[in-house]
Short mmCIF file of C-alpha atoms in Angstrom, two decimals:
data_model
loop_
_atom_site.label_atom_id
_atom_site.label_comp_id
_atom_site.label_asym_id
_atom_site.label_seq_id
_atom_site.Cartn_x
_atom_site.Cartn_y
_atom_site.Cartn_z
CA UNK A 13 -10.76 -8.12 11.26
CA UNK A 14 -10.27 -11.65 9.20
CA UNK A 15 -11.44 -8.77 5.76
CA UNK A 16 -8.28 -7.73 6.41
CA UNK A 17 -6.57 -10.68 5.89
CA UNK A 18 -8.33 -12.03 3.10
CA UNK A 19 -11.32 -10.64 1.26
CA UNK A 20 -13.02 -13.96 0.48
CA UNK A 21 -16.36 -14.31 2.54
CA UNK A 22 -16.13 -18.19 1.71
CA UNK A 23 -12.16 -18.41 3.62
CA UNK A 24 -13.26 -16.20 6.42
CA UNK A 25 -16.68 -18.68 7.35
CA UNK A 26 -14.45 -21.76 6.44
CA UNK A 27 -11.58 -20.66 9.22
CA UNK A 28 -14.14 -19.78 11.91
CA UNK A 29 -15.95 -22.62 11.17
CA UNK A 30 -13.14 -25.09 12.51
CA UNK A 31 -13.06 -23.38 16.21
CA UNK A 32 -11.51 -23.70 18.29
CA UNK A 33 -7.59 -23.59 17.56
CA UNK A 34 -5.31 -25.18 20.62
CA UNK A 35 -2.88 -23.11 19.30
CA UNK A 36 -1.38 -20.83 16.63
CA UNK A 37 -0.46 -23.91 14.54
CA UNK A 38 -3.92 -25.22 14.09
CA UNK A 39 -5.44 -21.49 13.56
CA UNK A 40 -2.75 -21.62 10.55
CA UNK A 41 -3.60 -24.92 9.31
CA UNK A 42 -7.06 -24.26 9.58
CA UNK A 43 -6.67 -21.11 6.79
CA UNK A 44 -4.41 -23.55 4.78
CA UNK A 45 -7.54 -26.09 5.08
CA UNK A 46 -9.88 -23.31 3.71
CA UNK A 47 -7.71 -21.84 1.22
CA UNK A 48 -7.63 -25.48 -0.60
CA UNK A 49 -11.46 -25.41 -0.26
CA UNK A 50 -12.32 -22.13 -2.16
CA UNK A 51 -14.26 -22.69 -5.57
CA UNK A 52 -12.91 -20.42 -8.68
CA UNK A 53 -15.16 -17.89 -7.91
CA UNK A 54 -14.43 -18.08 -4.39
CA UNK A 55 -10.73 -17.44 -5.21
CA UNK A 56 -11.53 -14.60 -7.51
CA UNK A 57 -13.16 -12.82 -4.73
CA UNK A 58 -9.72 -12.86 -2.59
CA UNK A 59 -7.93 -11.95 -5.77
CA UNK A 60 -10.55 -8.94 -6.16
CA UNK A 61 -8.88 -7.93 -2.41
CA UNK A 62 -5.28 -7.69 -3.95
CA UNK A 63 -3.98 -4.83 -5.76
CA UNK A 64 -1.69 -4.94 -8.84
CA UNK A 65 2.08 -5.12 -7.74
CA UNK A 66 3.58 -1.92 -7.35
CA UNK A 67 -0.17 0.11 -6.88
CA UNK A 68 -1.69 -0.09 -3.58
CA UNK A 69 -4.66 0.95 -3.04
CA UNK A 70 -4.22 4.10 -1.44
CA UNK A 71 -5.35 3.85 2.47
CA UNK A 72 -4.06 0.29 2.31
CA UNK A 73 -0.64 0.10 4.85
CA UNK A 74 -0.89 -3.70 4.96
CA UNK A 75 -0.80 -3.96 1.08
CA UNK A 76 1.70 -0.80 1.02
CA UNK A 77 3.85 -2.20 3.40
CA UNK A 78 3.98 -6.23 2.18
CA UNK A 79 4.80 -3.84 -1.38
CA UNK A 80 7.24 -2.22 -0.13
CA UNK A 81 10.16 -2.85 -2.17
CA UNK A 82 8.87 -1.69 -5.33
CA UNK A 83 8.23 1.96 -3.77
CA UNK A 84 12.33 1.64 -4.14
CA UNK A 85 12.58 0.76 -7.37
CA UNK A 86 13.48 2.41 -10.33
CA UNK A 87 10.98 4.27 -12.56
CA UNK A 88 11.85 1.78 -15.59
CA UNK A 89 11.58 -1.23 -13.26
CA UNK A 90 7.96 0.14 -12.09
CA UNK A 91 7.36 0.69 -15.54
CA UNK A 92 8.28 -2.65 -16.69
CA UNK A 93 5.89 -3.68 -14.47
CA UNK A 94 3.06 -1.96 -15.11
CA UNK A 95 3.50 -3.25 -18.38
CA UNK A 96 4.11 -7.20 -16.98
CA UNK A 97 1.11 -6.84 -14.82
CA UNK A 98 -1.09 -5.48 -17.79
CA UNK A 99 -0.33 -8.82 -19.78
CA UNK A 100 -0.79 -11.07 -16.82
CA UNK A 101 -4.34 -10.04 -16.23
CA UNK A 102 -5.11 -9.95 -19.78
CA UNK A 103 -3.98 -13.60 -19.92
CA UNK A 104 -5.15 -14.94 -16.53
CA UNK A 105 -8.17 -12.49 -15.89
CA UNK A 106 -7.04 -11.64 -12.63
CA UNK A 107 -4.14 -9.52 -10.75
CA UNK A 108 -0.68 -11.32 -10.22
CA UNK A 109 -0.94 -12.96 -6.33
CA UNK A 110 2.37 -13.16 -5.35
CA UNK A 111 3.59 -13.21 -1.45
CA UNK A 112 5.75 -9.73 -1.68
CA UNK A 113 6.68 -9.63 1.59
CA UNK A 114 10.67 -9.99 1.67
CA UNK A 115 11.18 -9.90 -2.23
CA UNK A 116 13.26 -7.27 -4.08
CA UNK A 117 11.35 -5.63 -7.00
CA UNK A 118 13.77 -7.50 -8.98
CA UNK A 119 12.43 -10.55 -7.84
CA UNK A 120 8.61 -9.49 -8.32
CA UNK A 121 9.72 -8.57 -11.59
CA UNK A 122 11.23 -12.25 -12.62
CA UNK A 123 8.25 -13.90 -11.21
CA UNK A 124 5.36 -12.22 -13.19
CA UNK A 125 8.16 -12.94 -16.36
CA UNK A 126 8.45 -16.30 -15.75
CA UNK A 127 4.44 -16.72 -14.41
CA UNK A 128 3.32 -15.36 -17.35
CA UNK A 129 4.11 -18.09 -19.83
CA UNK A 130 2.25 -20.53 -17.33
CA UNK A 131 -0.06 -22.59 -18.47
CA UNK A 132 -3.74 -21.22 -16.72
CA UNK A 133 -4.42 -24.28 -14.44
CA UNK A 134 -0.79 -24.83 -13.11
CA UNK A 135 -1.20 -20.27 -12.67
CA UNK A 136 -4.01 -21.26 -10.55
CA UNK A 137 -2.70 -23.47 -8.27
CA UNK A 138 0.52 -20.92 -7.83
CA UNK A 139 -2.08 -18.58 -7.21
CA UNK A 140 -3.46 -20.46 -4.46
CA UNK A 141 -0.47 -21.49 -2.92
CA UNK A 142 0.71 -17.54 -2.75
CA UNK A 143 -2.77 -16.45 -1.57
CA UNK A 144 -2.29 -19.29 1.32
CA UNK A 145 0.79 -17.53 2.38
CA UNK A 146 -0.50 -14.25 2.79
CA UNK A 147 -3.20 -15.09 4.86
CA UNK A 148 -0.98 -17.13 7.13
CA UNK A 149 1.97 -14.07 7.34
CA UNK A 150 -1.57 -11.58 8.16
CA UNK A 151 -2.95 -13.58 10.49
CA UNK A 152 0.25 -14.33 12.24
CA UNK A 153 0.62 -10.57 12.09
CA UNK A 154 -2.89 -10.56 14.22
CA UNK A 155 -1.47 -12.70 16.43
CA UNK A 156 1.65 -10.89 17.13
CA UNK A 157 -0.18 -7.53 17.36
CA UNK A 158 -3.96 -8.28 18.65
CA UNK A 159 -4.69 -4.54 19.75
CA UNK A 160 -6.18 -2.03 17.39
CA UNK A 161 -4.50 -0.38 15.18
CA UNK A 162 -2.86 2.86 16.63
CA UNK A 163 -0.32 5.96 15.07
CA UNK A 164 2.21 5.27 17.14
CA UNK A 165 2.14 1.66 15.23
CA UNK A 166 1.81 3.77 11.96
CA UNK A 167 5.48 5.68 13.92
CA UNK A 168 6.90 2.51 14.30
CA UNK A 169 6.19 1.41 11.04
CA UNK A 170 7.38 4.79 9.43
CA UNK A 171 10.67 4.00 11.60
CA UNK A 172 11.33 0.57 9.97
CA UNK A 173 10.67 2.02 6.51
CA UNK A 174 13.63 5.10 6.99
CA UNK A 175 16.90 3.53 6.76
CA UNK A 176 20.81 4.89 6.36
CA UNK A 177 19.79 5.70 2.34
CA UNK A 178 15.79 6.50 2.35
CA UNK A 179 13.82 8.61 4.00
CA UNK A 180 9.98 8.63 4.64
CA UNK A 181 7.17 10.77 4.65
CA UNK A 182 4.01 11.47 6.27
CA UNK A 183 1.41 14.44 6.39
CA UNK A 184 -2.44 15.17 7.72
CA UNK A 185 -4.73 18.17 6.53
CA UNK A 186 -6.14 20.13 8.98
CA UNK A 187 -9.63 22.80 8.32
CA UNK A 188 -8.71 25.33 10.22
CA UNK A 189 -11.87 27.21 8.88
CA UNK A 190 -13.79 24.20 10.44
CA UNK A 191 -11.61 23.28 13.09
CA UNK A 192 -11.60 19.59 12.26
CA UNK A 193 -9.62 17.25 10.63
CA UNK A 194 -9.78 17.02 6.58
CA UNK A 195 -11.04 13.63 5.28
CA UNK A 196 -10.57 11.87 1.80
CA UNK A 197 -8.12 14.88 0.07
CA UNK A 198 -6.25 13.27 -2.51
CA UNK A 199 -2.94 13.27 -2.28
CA UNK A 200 0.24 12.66 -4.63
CA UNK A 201 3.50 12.10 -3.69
CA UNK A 202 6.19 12.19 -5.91
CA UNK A 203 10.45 12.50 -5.62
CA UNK A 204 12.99 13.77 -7.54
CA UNK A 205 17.10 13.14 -7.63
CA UNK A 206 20.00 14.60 -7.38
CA UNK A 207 21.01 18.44 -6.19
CA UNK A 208 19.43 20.32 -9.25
CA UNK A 209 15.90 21.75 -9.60
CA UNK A 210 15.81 20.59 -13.17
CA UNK A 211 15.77 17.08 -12.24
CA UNK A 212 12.41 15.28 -13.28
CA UNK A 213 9.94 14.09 -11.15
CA UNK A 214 9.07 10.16 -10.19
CA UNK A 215 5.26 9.88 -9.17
CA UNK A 216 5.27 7.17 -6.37
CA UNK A 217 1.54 6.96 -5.88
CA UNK A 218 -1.89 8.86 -5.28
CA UNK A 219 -3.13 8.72 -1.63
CA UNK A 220 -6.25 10.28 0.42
CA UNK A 221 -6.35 11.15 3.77
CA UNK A 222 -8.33 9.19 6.20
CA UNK A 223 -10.91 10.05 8.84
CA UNK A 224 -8.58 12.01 10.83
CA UNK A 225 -7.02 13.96 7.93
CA UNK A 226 -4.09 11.55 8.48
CA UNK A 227 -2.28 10.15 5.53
CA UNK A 228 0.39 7.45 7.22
CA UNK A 229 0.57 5.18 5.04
CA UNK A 230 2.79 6.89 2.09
CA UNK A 231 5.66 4.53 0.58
CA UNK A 232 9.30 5.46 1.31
CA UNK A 233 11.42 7.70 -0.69
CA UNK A 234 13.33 5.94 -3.09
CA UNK A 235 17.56 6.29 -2.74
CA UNK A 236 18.75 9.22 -3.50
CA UNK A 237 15.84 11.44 -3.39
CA UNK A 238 16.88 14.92 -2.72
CA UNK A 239 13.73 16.47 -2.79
CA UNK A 240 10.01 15.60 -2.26
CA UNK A 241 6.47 16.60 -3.46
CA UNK A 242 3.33 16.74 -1.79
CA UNK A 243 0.32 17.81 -4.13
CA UNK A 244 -2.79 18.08 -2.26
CA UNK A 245 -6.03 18.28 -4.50
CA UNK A 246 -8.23 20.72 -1.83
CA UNK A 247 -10.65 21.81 -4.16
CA UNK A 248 -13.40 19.12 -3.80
CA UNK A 249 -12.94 19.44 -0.21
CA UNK A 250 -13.72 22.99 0.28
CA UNK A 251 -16.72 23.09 -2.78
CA UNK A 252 -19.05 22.64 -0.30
CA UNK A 253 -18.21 26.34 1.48
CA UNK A 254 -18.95 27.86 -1.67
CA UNK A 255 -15.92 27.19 -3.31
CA UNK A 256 -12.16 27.19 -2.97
CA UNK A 257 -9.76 29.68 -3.35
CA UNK A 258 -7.03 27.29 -3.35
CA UNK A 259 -8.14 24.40 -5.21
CA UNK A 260 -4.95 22.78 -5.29
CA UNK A 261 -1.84 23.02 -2.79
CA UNK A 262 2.04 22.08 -3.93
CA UNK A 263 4.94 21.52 -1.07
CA UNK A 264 7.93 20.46 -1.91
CA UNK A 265 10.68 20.27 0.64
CA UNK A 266 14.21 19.18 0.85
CA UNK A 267 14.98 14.93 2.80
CA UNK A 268 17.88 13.99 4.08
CA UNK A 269 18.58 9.61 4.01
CA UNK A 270 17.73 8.08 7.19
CA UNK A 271 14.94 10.51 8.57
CA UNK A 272 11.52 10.81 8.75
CA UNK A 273 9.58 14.05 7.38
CA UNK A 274 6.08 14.64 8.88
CA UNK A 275 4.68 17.71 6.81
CA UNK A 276 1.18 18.52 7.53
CA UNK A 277 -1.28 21.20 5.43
CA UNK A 278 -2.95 23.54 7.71
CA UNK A 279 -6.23 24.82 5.07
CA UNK A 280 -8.13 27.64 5.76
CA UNK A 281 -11.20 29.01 3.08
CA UNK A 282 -8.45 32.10 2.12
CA UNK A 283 -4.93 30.94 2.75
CA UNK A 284 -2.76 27.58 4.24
CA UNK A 285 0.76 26.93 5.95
CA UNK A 286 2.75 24.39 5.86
CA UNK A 287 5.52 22.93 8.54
CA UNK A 288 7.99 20.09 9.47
CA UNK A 289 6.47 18.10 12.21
CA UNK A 290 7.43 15.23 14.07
#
């Protein structure tokens, strides 16, 4: 459970090793305590946790969600970005650590710009300071939710992210050849604007479904989506019954702001169907 807060072997023996905590004060000050104790390499390994800004790893909500905002943003700003994040680890060596949670992507944006220009010890101590406020936001997040993870959290969360101008999207891929659940099928999203079909398309990220065929963890639609994609790449998954017939599956379907669209793939070896489901 403390991998998912921070990657870093080192933080996670340092924490545990100042048991017990009275309280949820001196668990907090306790990470702040091992943070300031992690050795270059030590804090390379939690950076090696972190994806870029703007690309989370797919099957990564906690990184998806603390991300959020730039799943919103336009495709120049993401762009921008890619291109800010690119020169930041070619000066620094390592992805840009910044706490995300709360920021606009206009915000990330100015950071990296001004972060940049840093000087490589002062970056380090930023980076520090960030990566000491992540841990403390996860592990408060622990604290507030203690239970294992469940979909109806991954509902809840899909709630929060559909708002009066957005909508969000969720799917799973059932074998219905097999009768089981699909696992690790890639899985693109991508959204489009406005009422026409000429309109282009805005990539927003490349998932894979999990053990249960589930893929929960998409980002929301940004505003003013009209329509959505869902490209499913089912080839590799049915090579191993000699072969599929359709190696790749496109649905796109129409959102409305403020609503949630669960679209699963039902696969079988010679055909598949598609649905709205809740």
């Amino acid at each position: 459970m403390l991998h998912e807060v921070c990657a870093c072997r080192a933080w996670s023996r340092g924490l545990l090793a100042r048991r017990p905590f009275p309280g949820p004060d001196a668990l907090l000050a306790a990470s702040d305590a091992a943070v300031a104790e992690l050795t270059a390499r030590e804090l390379a390994e939690a950076l090696a946790g972190h994806p870029p800004i703007g690309r989370p790893e797919p099957g990564d909500p906690v990184s998806a969600r603390e991300q959020r905002a730039m799943a919103g943003a336009t495709a120049a700003l993401r762009a921008e970005m890619h291109t800010l994040n690119q020169a930041y680890q070619e000066r620094f060596g390592h992805v840009f650590l910044i706490c995300a949670t709360g920021l606009t992507a206009e915000r990330l944006r100015d950071a990296i710009r001004l972060r940049v220009k840093n000087p490589p010890e002062r970056e380090r101590e930023i980076v520090r300071t960030e990566l000491g406020r992540i841990n403390r936001l996860r592990l408060t997040r622990l604290l507030d939710n203690p239970r294992p993870h469940t979909y109806a959290d991954d509902a809840a969360e899909r709630e929060r992210m559909s708002t009066e101008t957005t909508a969000s999207v969720s799917t799973h891929v059932l074998d219905t050849g097999v009768g089981r659940p699909a696992a690790g099928v890639p899985v693109r999203l991508s959204a489009r604007a406005g009422p026409g079909d000429d309109a282009p398309w805005t990539v927003l990220g490349d998932f894979a479904t999990d053990t249960d065929g589930r893929c929960a963890d998409l980002p929301p639609l940004p505003e003013g989506t009209a329509h959505a994609r869902l490209e499913f790449r089912t080839g590799p998954h049915r090579e191993g019954g000699g072969g599929a017939f359709f190696p790749e599956v496109a649905v796109v379907f129409a959102v409305v702001p403020g609503e949630h669209f669960h679209v699963p793939l039902l696969l079988g070896p010679f055909g598949y169907s598609v649905y709205r489901g809740s």
